[in-house]
């Protein structure tokens, strides 16, 4: 009897030891699956940081050096930062957060490296979540540290974040993108340069006295400008046709004395005054005749 009891005790101790060994193996498997993407130390550091710190840590871990100019790197960083912050908001443990990020990396790697279709990747998610909530299940995906409620939440999150935008992620990884044109050449026709630093204002925008005093050109100035333009266009022709003596300017008053000029100005003044006096006399005579006619009509009335 004692021998049988001892044997039974030995079998019981052996079953307990085997159960503990199985539990240790399962825990080791769980930890191995949880830290395939990030280590426990890295997860612990990010749990103490804000979202900017998490983004910086993942940027360094993923070696994303061009996230500000590369659409692929920016999308990857947003993918993992959003997943980590979502799991932290649900108060996942360090092991569960590590396992969740490993699962996200697994699904994304299936798309990027193995070119899996949406149906194939959904099947991979189902295989990874197999065995959750079951004790001593022969089918296990290595994520048994999740609860059933957590597994449902993870499936809904992956559905809304990755599977609903699967075509966009496929295009992101497997379609070459053209370089954006951020510049273009334009042909601009410049205004003919003026003599002044700025173009002259319009006549309609100024008072008539100011425009006539400062901006309006006299006929002499216009002729000079036309002559300058013609000279610049055909300098050789002008030089060939006009002799050197004719090109010089001649004073129109050359040969006249001061007395001749005064006599001429006096004659012009007398002619102008006589014309004005004649015109005034004619107007006064017309007014006198008009008033005389009116007076006669009043007398007759």
PDB file of C-alpha atoms in Angstrom:
ATOM      1  CA  UNK A   1       0.000   0.000   0.000  1.00  0.00           C
ATOM      2  CA  UNK A   2       2.774   2.381   0.891  1.00  0.00           C
ATOM      3  CA  UNK A   3       4.481   1.567  -2.368  1.00  0.00           C
ATOM      4  CA  UNK A   4       1.345   2.318  -4.346  1.00  0.00           C
ATOM      5  CA  UNK A   5       0.806   5.593  -2.497  1.00  0.00           C
ATOM      6  CA  UNK A   6       4.396   6.618  -3.116  1.00  0.00           C
ATOM      7  CA  UNK A   7       4.056   5.812  -6.785  1.00  0.00           C
ATOM      8  CA  UNK A   8       0.866   7.854  -7.008  1.00  0.00           C
ATOM      9  CA  UNK A   9       2.555  10.758  -5.300  1.00  0.00           C
ATOM     10  CA  UNK A  10       5.453  10.548  -7.699  1.00  0.00           C
ATOM     11  CA  UNK A  11       3.097  10.568 -10.670  1.00  0.00           C
ATOM     12  CA  UNK A  12       1.270  13.586  -9.257  1.00  0.00           C
ATOM     13  CA  UNK A  13       4.542  15.451  -8.677  1.00  0.00           C
ATOM     14  CA  UNK A  14       5.649  14.557 -12.210  1.00  0.00           C
ATOM     15  CA  UNK A  15       2.403  15.874 -13.711  1.00  0.00           C
ATOM     16  CA  UNK A  16       2.732  19.117 -11.748  1.00  0.00           C
ATOM     17  CA  UNK A  17       6.327  19.541 -12.896  1.00  0.00           C
ATOM     18  CA  UNK A  18       5.350  18.838 -16.488  1.00  0.00           C
ATOM     19  CA  UNK A  19       2.529  21.364 -16.227  1.00  0.00           C
ATOM     20  CA  UNK A  20       4.911  24.001 -14.859  1.00  0.00           C
ATOM     21  CA  UNK A  21       7.372  23.224 -17.629  1.00  0.00           C
ATOM     22  CA  UNK A  22       4.584  23.584 -20.206  1.00  0.00           C
ATOM     23  CA  UNK A  23       3.573  26.912 -18.669  1.00  0.00           C
ATOM     24  CA  UNK A  24       7.180  28.110 -18.777  1.00  0.00           C
ATOM     25  CA  UNK A  25       7.455  27.060 -22.409  1.00  0.00           C
ATOM     26  CA  UNK A  26       4.205  28.834 -23.277  1.00  0.00           C
ATOM     27  CA  UNK A  27       5.374  31.983 -21.496  1.00  0.00           C
ATOM     28  CA  UNK A  28       8.675  31.836 -23.327  1.00  0.00           C
ATOM     29  CA  UNK A  29       6.840  31.404 -26.623  1.00  0.00           C
ATOM     30  CA  UNK A  30       4.571  34.311 -25.801  1.00  0.00           C
ATOM     31  CA  UNK A  31       7.471  36.555 -24.897  1.00  0.00           C
ATOM     32  CA  UNK A  32       9.365  35.482 -27.986  1.00  0.00           C
ATOM     33  CA  UNK A  33       6.386  36.437 -30.186  1.00  0.00           C
ATOM     34  CA  UNK A  34       5.840  39.716 -28.327  1.00  0.00           C
ATOM     35  CA  UNK A  35       9.417  40.940 -28.773  1.00  0.00           C
ATOM     36  CA  UNK A  36       9.938  40.002 -32.395  1.00  0.00           C
ATOM     37  CA  UNK A  37       9.435  43.624 -33.461  1.00  0.00           C
ATOM     38  CA  UNK A  38      10.350  45.736 -30.398  1.00  0.00           C
ATOM     39  CA  UNK A  39      12.095  44.738 -27.189  1.00  0.00           C
ATOM     40  CA  UNK A  40      10.698  45.054 -23.671  1.00  0.00           C
ATOM     41  CA  UNK A  41      13.146  47.879 -22.903  1.00  0.00           C
ATOM     42  CA  UNK A  42      12.027  49.869 -25.948  1.00  0.00           C
ATOM     43  CA  UNK A  43       8.339  49.388 -25.102  1.00  0.00           C
ATOM     44  CA  UNK A  44       8.984  50.456 -21.491  1.00  0.00           C
ATOM     45  CA  UNK A  45      10.724  53.642 -22.640  1.00  0.00           C
ATOM     46  CA  UNK A  46       7.909  54.588 -25.034  1.00  0.00           C
ATOM     47  CA  UNK A  47       5.260  53.996 -22.364  1.00  0.00           C
ATOM     48  CA  UNK A  48       6.763  56.873 -20.377  1.00  0.00           C
ATOM     49  CA  UNK A  49       6.821  59.315 -23.321  1.00  0.00           C
ATOM     50  CA  UNK A  50       4.217  61.541 -24.918  1.00  0.00           C
ATOM     51  CA  UNK A  51       3.148  61.082 -28.521  1.00  0.00           C
ATOM     52  CA  UNK A  52       6.002  63.264 -29.829  1.00  0.00           C
ATOM     53  CA  UNK A  53       8.516  61.129 -27.941  1.00  0.00           C
ATOM     54  CA  UNK A  54       6.940  57.912 -29.242  1.00  0.00           C
ATOM     55  CA  UNK A  55       7.168  59.257 -32.774  1.00  0.00           C
ATOM     56  CA  UNK A  56      10.842  60.145 -32.274  1.00  0.00           C
ATOM     57  CA  UNK A  57      11.672  56.712 -30.799  1.00  0.00           C
ATOM     58  CA  UNK A  58       9.944  54.797 -33.599  1.00  0.00           C
ATOM     59  CA  UNK A  59      11.590  57.043 -36.181  1.00  0.00           C
ATOM     60  CA  UNK A  60      15.006  56.102 -34.827  1.00  0.00           C
ATOM     61  CA  UNK A  61      14.133  52.384 -34.450  1.00  0.00           C
ATOM     62  CA  UNK A  62      12.763  52.124 -38.007  1.00  0.00           C
ATOM     63  CA  UNK A  63      15.681  54.215 -39.353  1.00  0.00           C
ATOM     64  CA  UNK A  64      13.389  56.652 -41.138  1.00  0.00           C
ATOM     65  CA  UNK A  65      15.691  59.434 -42.290  1.00  0.00           C
ATOM     66  CA  UNK A  66      13.479  61.082 -44.905  1.00  0.00           C
ATOM     67  CA  UNK A  67      10.024  61.029 -43.345  1.00  0.00           C
ATOM     68  CA  UNK A  68       9.494  64.724 -44.097  1.00  0.00           C
ATOM     69  CA  UNK A  69       9.988  64.210 -47.847  1.00  0.00           C
ATOM     70  CA  UNK A  70       9.159  60.506 -48.377  1.00  0.00           C
ATOM     71  CA  UNK A  71       5.493  59.532 -48.465  1.00  0.00           C
ATOM     72  CA  UNK A  72       6.315  55.869 -47.743  1.00  0.00           C
ATOM     73  CA  UNK A  73       8.324  56.632 -44.601  1.00  0.00           C
ATOM     74  CA  UNK A  74       5.698  59.105 -43.352  1.00  0.00           C
ATOM     75  CA  UNK A  75       2.922  56.518 -43.812  1.00  0.00           C
ATOM     76  CA  UNK A  76       4.954  53.803 -42.014  1.00  0.00           C
ATOM     77  CA  UNK A  77       5.672  56.054 -39.058  1.00  0.00           C
ATOM     78  CA  UNK A  78       2.024  57.071 -38.758  1.00  0.00           C
ATOM     79  CA  UNK A  79       0.989  53.396 -39.003  1.00  0.00           C
ATOM     80  CA  UNK A  80       3.083  52.284 -36.012  1.00  0.00           C
ATOM     81  CA  UNK A  81       2.613  55.428 -33.885  1.00  0.00           C
ATOM     82  CA  UNK A  82      -1.166  55.192 -34.239  1.00  0.00           C
ATOM     83  CA  UNK A  83      -1.101  51.485 -33.338  1.00  0.00           C
ATOM     84  CA  UNK A  84       1.053  52.015 -30.253  1.00  0.00           C
ATOM     85  CA  UNK A  85      -1.059  54.932 -28.999  1.00  0.00           C
ATOM     86  CA  UNK A  86      -4.269  52.968 -29.560  1.00  0.00           C
ATOM     87  CA  UNK A  87      -2.974  49.971 -27.577  1.00  0.00           C
ATOM     88  CA  UNK A  88      -1.723  52.261 -24.802  1.00  0.00           C
ATOM     89  CA  UNK A  89      -5.158  53.899 -24.610  1.00  0.00           C
ATOM     90  CA  UNK A  90      -6.737  50.474 -24.022  1.00  0.00           C
ATOM     91  CA  UNK A  91      -4.249  49.872 -21.173  1.00  0.00           C
ATOM     92  CA  UNK A  92      -2.528  46.907 -22.779  1.00  0.00           C
ATOM     93  CA  UNK A  93       0.385  45.472 -20.813  1.00  0.00           C
ATOM     94  CA  UNK A  94       3.938  45.731 -22.115  1.00  0.00           C
ATOM     95  CA  UNK A  95       3.769  42.166 -23.456  1.00  0.00           C
ATOM     96  CA  UNK A  96       0.427  42.842 -25.150  1.00  0.00           C
ATOM     97  CA  UNK A  97       1.632  46.114 -26.723  1.00  0.00           C
ATOM     98  CA  UNK A  98       4.747  44.353 -28.002  1.00  0.00           C
ATOM     99  CA  UNK A  99       2.638  41.536 -29.419  1.00  0.00           C
ATOM    100  CA  UNK A 100       0.195  43.956 -31.049  1.00  0.00           C
ATOM    101  CA  UNK A 101       3.008  45.864 -32.780  1.00  0.00           C
ATOM    102  CA  UNK A 102       4.487  42.536 -33.893  1.00  0.00           C
ATOM    103  CA  UNK A 103       1.121  41.606 -35.391  1.00  0.00           C
ATOM    104  CA  UNK A 104       0.909  44.949 -37.244  1.00  0.00           C
ATOM    105  CA  UNK A 105       4.431  44.411 -38.553  1.00  0.00           C
ATOM    106  CA  UNK A 106       3.538  40.892 -39.670  1.00  0.00           C
ATOM    107  CA  UNK A 107       0.517  42.053 -41.687  1.00  0.00           C
ATOM    108  CA  UNK A 108       2.361  44.968 -43.243  1.00  0.00           C
ATOM    109  CA  UNK A 109       5.346  42.798 -44.127  1.00  0.00           C
ATOM    110  CA  UNK A 110       3.009  40.320 -45.824  1.00  0.00           C
ATOM    111  CA  UNK A 111       1.836  43.120 -48.081  1.00  0.00           C
ATOM    112  CA  UNK A 112       5.190  44.797 -48.684  1.00  0.00           C
ATOM    113  CA  UNK A 113       7.509  41.780 -48.996  1.00  0.00           C
ATOM    114  CA  UNK A 114       5.298  38.862 -50.001  1.00  0.00           C
ATOM    115  CA  UNK A 115       2.731  40.824 -52.062  1.00  0.00           C
ATOM    116  CA  UNK A 116      -0.177  39.073 -50.345  1.00  0.00           C
ATOM    117  CA  UNK A 117      -3.685  39.898 -51.470  1.00  0.00           C
ATOM    118  CA  UNK A 118      -6.304  41.154 -49.039  1.00  0.00           C
ATOM    119  CA  UNK A 119      -7.900  37.714 -48.695  1.00  0.00           C
ATOM    120  CA  UNK A 120      -4.557  36.051 -47.981  1.00  0.00           C
ATOM    121  CA  UNK A 121      -3.642  38.633 -45.345  1.00  0.00           C
ATOM    122  CA  UNK A 122      -7.021  38.246 -43.626  1.00  0.00           C
ATOM    123  CA  UNK A 123      -6.331  34.511 -43.449  1.00  0.00           C
ATOM    124  CA  UNK A 124      -2.932  35.273 -41.892  1.00  0.00           C
ATOM    125  CA  UNK A 125      -4.645  37.400 -39.233  1.00  0.00           C
ATOM    126  CA  UNK A 126      -7.063  34.576 -38.484  1.00  0.00           C
ATOM    127  CA  UNK A 127      -4.185  32.099 -38.121  1.00  0.00           C
ATOM    128  CA  UNK A 128      -2.315  34.469 -35.790  1.00  0.00           C
ATOM    129  CA  UNK A 129      -5.357  34.973 -33.560  1.00  0.00           C
ATOM    130  CA  UNK A 130      -6.139  31.248 -33.380  1.00  0.00           C
ATOM    131  CA  UNK A 131      -6.128  29.717 -29.902  1.00  0.00           C
ATOM    132  CA  UNK A 132      -6.945  32.928 -28.028  1.00  0.00           C
ATOM    133  CA  UNK A 133      -9.349  32.223 -25.156  1.00  0.00           C
ATOM    134  CA  UNK A 134      -8.877  28.442 -25.396  1.00  0.00           C
ATOM    135  CA  UNK A 135      -7.019  26.366 -22.834  1.00  0.00           C
ATOM    136  CA  UNK A 136      -4.667  23.623 -24.032  1.00  0.00           C
ATOM    137  CA  UNK A 137      -5.467  24.345 -27.655  1.00  0.00           C
ATOM    138  CA  UNK A 138      -3.402  22.463 -30.227  1.00  0.00           C
ATOM    139  CA  UNK A 139      -3.807  25.354 -32.693  1.00  0.00           C
ATOM    140  CA  UNK A 140      -1.881  28.418 -31.562  1.00  0.00           C
ATOM    141  CA  UNK A 141      -0.699  31.537 -33.356  1.00  0.00           C
ATOM    142  CA  UNK A 142       1.533  32.654 -30.503  1.00  0.00           C
ATOM    143  CA  UNK A 143      -0.706  35.508 -29.281  1.00  0.00           C
ATOM    144  CA  UNK A 144      -2.480  33.719 -26.424  1.00  0.00           C
ATOM    145  CA  UNK A 145      -1.611  36.580 -24.041  1.00  0.00           C
ATOM    146  CA  UNK A 146      -4.592  38.514 -25.466  1.00  0.00           C
ATOM    147  CA  UNK A 147      -8.084  38.111 -24.068  1.00  0.00           C
ATOM    148  CA  UNK A 148     -11.104  37.477 -26.264  1.00  0.00           C
ATOM    149  CA  UNK A 149     -12.299  41.092 -25.910  1.00  0.00           C
ATOM    150  CA  UNK A 150      -8.850  42.377 -26.779  1.00  0.00           C
ATOM    151  CA  UNK A 151      -8.725  40.098 -29.815  1.00  0.00           C
ATOM    152  CA  UNK A 152     -12.069  41.476 -31.041  1.00  0.00           C
ATOM    153  CA  UNK A 153     -10.844  45.041 -30.574  1.00  0.00           C
ATOM    154  CA  UNK A 154      -7.608  44.253 -32.451  1.00  0.00           C
ATOM    155  CA  UNK A 155      -9.522  42.729 -35.379  1.00  0.00           C
ATOM    156  CA  UNK A 156     -11.760  45.807 -35.626  1.00  0.00           C
ATOM    157  CA  UNK A 157      -8.742  48.113 -35.463  1.00  0.00           C
ATOM    158  CA  UNK A 158      -6.839  46.236 -38.179  1.00  0.00           C
ATOM    159  CA  UNK A 159      -9.974  46.197 -40.308  1.00  0.00           C
ATOM    160  CA  UNK A 160     -10.459  49.978 -40.135  1.00  0.00           C
ATOM    161  CA  UNK A 161      -6.787  50.994 -40.272  1.00  0.00           C
ATOM    162  CA  UNK A 162      -5.250  48.566 -42.785  1.00  0.00           C
ATOM    163  CA  UNK A 163      -7.771  46.372 -44.562  1.00  0.00           C
ATOM    164  CA  UNK A 164     -10.153  49.189 -45.566  1.00  0.00           C
ATOM    165  CA  UNK A 165      -7.197  51.057 -47.109  1.00  0.00           C
ATOM    166  CA  UNK A 166      -5.435  48.002 -48.480  1.00  0.00           C
ATOM    167  CA  UNK A 167      -5.352  49.300 -52.057  1.00  0.00           C
ATOM    168  CA  UNK A 168      -3.704  52.532 -50.931  1.00  0.00           C
ATOM    169  CA  UNK A 169      -1.009  50.672 -49.004  1.00  0.00           C
ATOM    170  CA  UNK A 170      -0.439  48.397 -51.999  1.00  0.00           C
ATOM    171  CA  UNK A 171      -0.053  51.433 -54.234  1.00  0.00           C
ATOM    172  CA  UNK A 172       2.290  53.000 -51.671  1.00  0.00           C
ATOM    173  CA  UNK A 173       4.709  50.064 -51.687  1.00  0.00           C
ATOM    174  CA  UNK A 174       4.487  48.700 -55.215  1.00  0.00           C
ATOM    175  CA  UNK A 175       3.754  51.652 -57.531  1.00  0.00           C
ATOM    176  CA  UNK A 176       6.516  54.048 -58.569  1.00  0.00           C
ATOM    177  CA  UNK A 177       5.671  57.658 -57.942  1.00  0.00           C
ATOM    178  CA  UNK A 178       6.478  60.468 -60.330  1.00  0.00           C
ATOM    179  CA  UNK A 179       8.453  63.445 -59.166  1.00  0.00           C
ATOM    180  CA  UNK A 180       6.336  66.498 -58.549  1.00  0.00           C
ATOM    181  CA  UNK A 181       7.072  69.508 -60.702  1.00  0.00           C
ATOM    182  CA  UNK A 182       7.432  72.444 -58.349  1.00  0.00           C
ATOM    183  CA  UNK A 183       8.689  74.945 -60.916  1.00  0.00           C
ATOM    184  CA  UNK A 184       7.992  75.992 -64.472  1.00  0.00           C
ATOM    185  CA  UNK A 185       9.621  78.316 -66.949  1.00  0.00           C
ATOM    186  CA  UNK A 186       7.662  81.359 -68.057  1.00  0.00           C
ATOM    187  CA  UNK A 187       8.441  83.790 -70.849  1.00  0.00           C
ATOM    188  CA  UNK A 188       7.733  87.361 -69.727  1.00  0.00           C
ATOM    189  CA  UNK A 189       7.708  90.294 -72.129  1.00  0.00           C
ATOM    190  CA  UNK A 190       9.109  93.371 -70.422  1.00  0.00           C
ATOM    191  CA  UNK A 191       7.795  96.905 -70.904  1.00  0.00           C
ATOM    192  CA  UNK A 192       9.978  99.263 -72.890  1.00  0.00           C
ATOM    193  CA  UNK A 193      12.209 101.080 -70.377  1.00  0.00           C
ATOM    194  CA  UNK A 194      11.356 104.731 -69.779  1.00  0.00           C
ATOM    195  CA  UNK A 195      13.755 107.583 -69.128  1.00  0.00           C
ATOM    196  CA  UNK A 196      12.359 108.061 -65.629  1.00  0.00           C
ATOM    197  CA  UNK A 197      12.641 105.294 -63.008  1.00  0.00           C
ATOM    198  CA  UNK A 198       8.894 104.669 -63.233  1.00  0.00           C
ATOM    199  CA  UNK A 199       6.392 104.815 -66.126  1.00  0.00           C
ATOM    200  CA  UNK A 200       4.582 108.121 -66.479  1.00  0.00           C
ATOM    201  CA  UNK A 201       1.093 108.210 -64.934  1.00  0.00           C
ATOM    202  CA  UNK A 202      -1.986 108.420 -67.126  1.00  0.00           C
ATOM    203  CA  UNK A 203      -3.383 111.782 -68.088  1.00  0.00           C
ATOM    204  CA  UNK A 204      -6.808 110.814 -66.685  1.00  0.00           C
ATOM    205  CA  UNK A 205      -5.314 110.275 -63.222  1.00  0.00           C
ATOM    206  CA  UNK A 206      -3.938 113.781 -62.741  1.00  0.00           C
ATOM    207  CA  UNK A 207      -5.248 117.316 -62.743  1.00  0.00           C
ATOM    208  CA  UNK A 208      -4.887 119.022 -66.113  1.00  0.00           C
ATOM    209  CA  UNK A 209      -2.609 121.774 -64.817  1.00  0.00           C
ATOM    210  CA  UNK A 210      -0.234 119.317 -63.145  1.00  0.00           C
ATOM    211  CA  UNK A 211      -0.151 117.060 -66.204  1.00  0.00           C
ATOM    212  CA  UNK A 212       0.488 119.956 -68.605  1.00  0.00           C
ATOM    213  CA  UNK A 213       3.158 121.451 -66.348  1.00  0.00           C
ATOM    214  CA  UNK A 214       5.187 118.396 -65.481  1.00  0.00           C
ATOM    215  CA  UNK A 215       4.351 115.542 -67.881  1.00  0.00           C
ATOM    216  CA  UNK A 216       2.899 116.785 -71.159  1.00  0.00           C
ATOM    217  CA  UNK A 217       5.431 117.043 -73.948  1.00  0.00           C
ATOM    218  CA  UNK A 218       5.595 120.056 -76.211  1.00  0.00           C
ATOM    219  CA  UNK A 219       5.548 119.532 -79.983  1.00  0.00           C
ATOM    220  CA  UNK A 220       9.231 120.363 -80.055  1.00  0.00           C
ATOM    221  CA  UNK A 221      10.043 117.617 -77.531  1.00  0.00           C
ATOM    222  CA  UNK A 222       7.982 115.082 -79.448  1.00  0.00           C
ATOM    223  CA  UNK A 223       9.808 115.946 -82.645  1.00  0.00           C
ATOM    224  CA  UNK A 224      13.131 115.610 -80.869  1.00  0.00           C
ATOM    225  CA  UNK A 225      12.191 112.157 -79.571  1.00  0.00           C
ATOM    226  CA  UNK A 226      11.077 111.073 -83.037  1.00  0.00           C
ATOM    227  CA  UNK A 227      14.327 112.328 -84.470  1.00  0.00           C
ATOM    228  CA  UNK A 228      16.303 110.443 -81.811  1.00  0.00           C
ATOM    229  CA  UNK A 229      14.430 107.222 -82.587  1.00  0.00           C
ATOM    230  CA  UNK A 230      15.026 107.604 -86.282  1.00  0.00           C
ATOM    231  CA  UNK A 231      18.675 108.351 -85.632  1.00  0.00           C
ATOM    232  CA  UNK A 232      19.080 105.192 -83.547  1.00  0.00           C
ATOM    233  CA  UNK A 233      17.319 103.052 -86.141  1.00  0.00           C
ATOM    234  CA  UNK A 234      19.199 104.286 -89.222  1.00  0.00           C
ATOM    235  CA  UNK A 235      22.381 106.053 -88.126  1.00  0.00           C
ATOM    236  CA  UNK A 236      24.377 105.027 -91.167  1.00  0.00           C
ATOM    237  CA  UNK A 237      21.694 106.192 -93.589  1.00  0.00           C
ATOM    238  CA  UNK A 238      21.467 109.616 -91.948  1.00  0.00           C
ATOM    239  CA  UNK A 239      25.202 110.045 -92.055  1.00  0.00           C
ATOM    240  CA  UNK A 240      25.324 109.025 -95.693  1.00  0.00           C
ATOM    241  CA  UNK A 241      22.552 111.327 -96.909  1.00  0.00           C
ATOM    242  CA  UNK A 242      23.243 114.479 -94.835  1.00  0.00           C
ATOM    243  CA  UNK A 243      26.564 116.281 -95.271  1.00  0.00           C
ATOM    244  CA  UNK A 244      28.496 117.234 -92.198  1.00  0.00           C
ATOM    245  CA  UNK A 245      27.789 120.968 -92.693  1.00  0.00           C
ATOM    246  CA  UNK A 246      23.987 120.492 -92.897  1.00  0.00           C
ATOM    247  CA  UNK A 247      23.863 118.442 -89.714  1.00  0.00           C
ATOM    248  CA  UNK A 248      24.823 121.415 -87.533  1.00  0.00           C
ATOM    249  CA  UNK A 249      22.101 123.521 -85.860  1.00  0.00           C
ATOM    250  CA  UNK A 250      21.555 127.111 -87.236  1.00  0.00           C
ATOM    251  CA  UNK A 251      20.345 129.985 -85.016  1.00  0.00           C
ATOM    252  CA  UNK A 252      17.110 131.372 -86.587  1.00  0.00           C
ATOM    253  CA  UNK A 253      17.856 134.939 -85.232  1.00  0.00           C
ATOM    254  CA  UNK A 254      21.294 135.071 -86.772  1.00  0.00           C
ATOM    255  CA  UNK A 255      21.710 138.324 -88.780  1.00  0.00           C
ATOM    256  CA  UNK A 256      19.047 140.325 -86.863  1.00  0.00           C
ATOM    257  CA  UNK A 257      19.790 143.195 -84.460  1.00  0.00           C
ATOM    258  CA  UNK A 258      17.965 144.077 -81.257  1.00  0.00           C
ATOM    259  CA  UNK A 259      16.244 146.985 -82.981  1.00  0.00           C
ATOM    260  CA  UNK A 260      14.919 144.741 -85.757  1.00  0.00           C
ATOM    261  CA  UNK A 261      13.465 142.393 -83.173  1.00  0.00           C
ATOM    262  CA  UNK A 262      11.794 145.294 -81.274  1.00  0.00           C
ATOM    263  CA  UNK A 263      10.315 146.710 -84.498  1.00  0.00           C
ATOM    264  CA  UNK A 264       8.907 143.328 -85.451  1.00  0.00           C
ATOM    265  CA  UNK A 265       7.388 142.799 -82.014  1.00  0.00           C
ATOM    266  CA  UNK A 266       5.809 146.293 -82.116  1.00  0.00           C
ATOM    267  CA  UNK A 267       4.183 145.593 -85.469  1.00  0.00           C
ATOM    268  CA  UNK A 268       2.763 142.323 -84.229  1.00  0.00           C
ATOM    269  CA  UNK A 269       1.437 144.002 -81.076  1.00  0.00           C
ATOM    270  CA  UNK A 270      -0.286 146.786 -83.060  1.00  0.00           C
ATOM    271  CA  UNK A 271      -1.904 144.285 -85.403  1.00  0.00           C
ATOM    272  CA  UNK A 272      -3.220 142.225 -82.485  1.00  0.00           C
ATOM    273  CA  UNK A 273      -4.569 145.300 -80.666  1.00  0.00           C
ATOM    274  CA  UNK A 274      -6.293 146.652 -83.782  1.00  0.00           C
ATOM    275  CA  UNK A 275      -7.936 143.287 -84.413  1.00  0.00           C
ATOM    276  CA  UNK A 276      -9.174 143.136 -80.821  1.00  0.00           C
ATOM    277  CA  UNK A 277     -10.536 146.708 -80.967  1.00  0.00           C
ATOM    278  CA  UNK A 278     -12.400 145.973 -84.203  1.00  0.00           C
ATOM    279  CA  UNK A 279     -13.933 142.850 -82.714  1.00  0.00           C
ATOM    280  CA  UNK A 280     -15.017 144.714 -79.553  1.00  0.00           C
ATOM    281  CA  UNK A 281     -16.561 147.560 -81.609  1.00  0.00           C
ATOM    282  CA  UNK A 282     -18.568 145.083 -83.702  1.00  0.00           C
ATOM    283  CA  UNK A 283     -19.914 143.336 -80.595  1.00  0.00           C
ATOM    284  CA  UNK A 284     -20.886 146.681 -78.997  1.00  0.00           C
ATOM    285  CA  UNK A 285     -22.650 147.784 -82.207  1.00  0.00           C
ATOM    286  CA  UNK A 286     -24.651 144.532 -82.275  1.00  0.00           C
ATOM    287  CA  UNK A 287     -25.708 144.982 -78.655  1.00  0.00           C
ATOM    288  CA  UNK A 288     -26.727 148.597 -79.338  1.00  0.00           C
ATOM    289  CA  UNK A 289     -28.904 147.566 -82.285  1.00  0.00           C
ATOM    290  CA  UNK A 290     -30.547 144.861 -80.166  1.00  0.00           C
ATOM    291  CA  UNK A 291     -31.384 147.288 -77.364  1.00  0.00           C
ATOM    292  CA  UNK A 292     -32.766 149.865 -79.873  1.00  0.00           C
ATOM    293  CA  UNK A 293     -35.135 147.277 -81.348  1.00  0.00           C
ATOM    294  CA  UNK A 294     -36.414 146.348 -77.905  1.00  0.00           C
ATOM    295  CA  UNK A 295     -37.034 150.014 -77.013  1.00  0.00           C
ATOM    296  CA  UNK A 296     -39.020 150.587 -80.233  1.00  0.00           C
ATOM    297  CA  UNK A 297     -41.213 147.580 -79.475  1.00  0.00           C
ATOM    298  CA  UNK A 298     -41.934 148.871 -75.983  1.00  0.00           C
ATOM    299  CA  UNK A 299     -42.904 152.325 -77.365  1.00  0.00           C
ATOM    300  CA  UNK A 300     -45.334 150.787 -79.812  1.00  0.00           C
ATOM    301  CA  UNK A 301     -46.871 148.609 -77.144  1.00  0.00           C
TER     302      UNK A 301
END
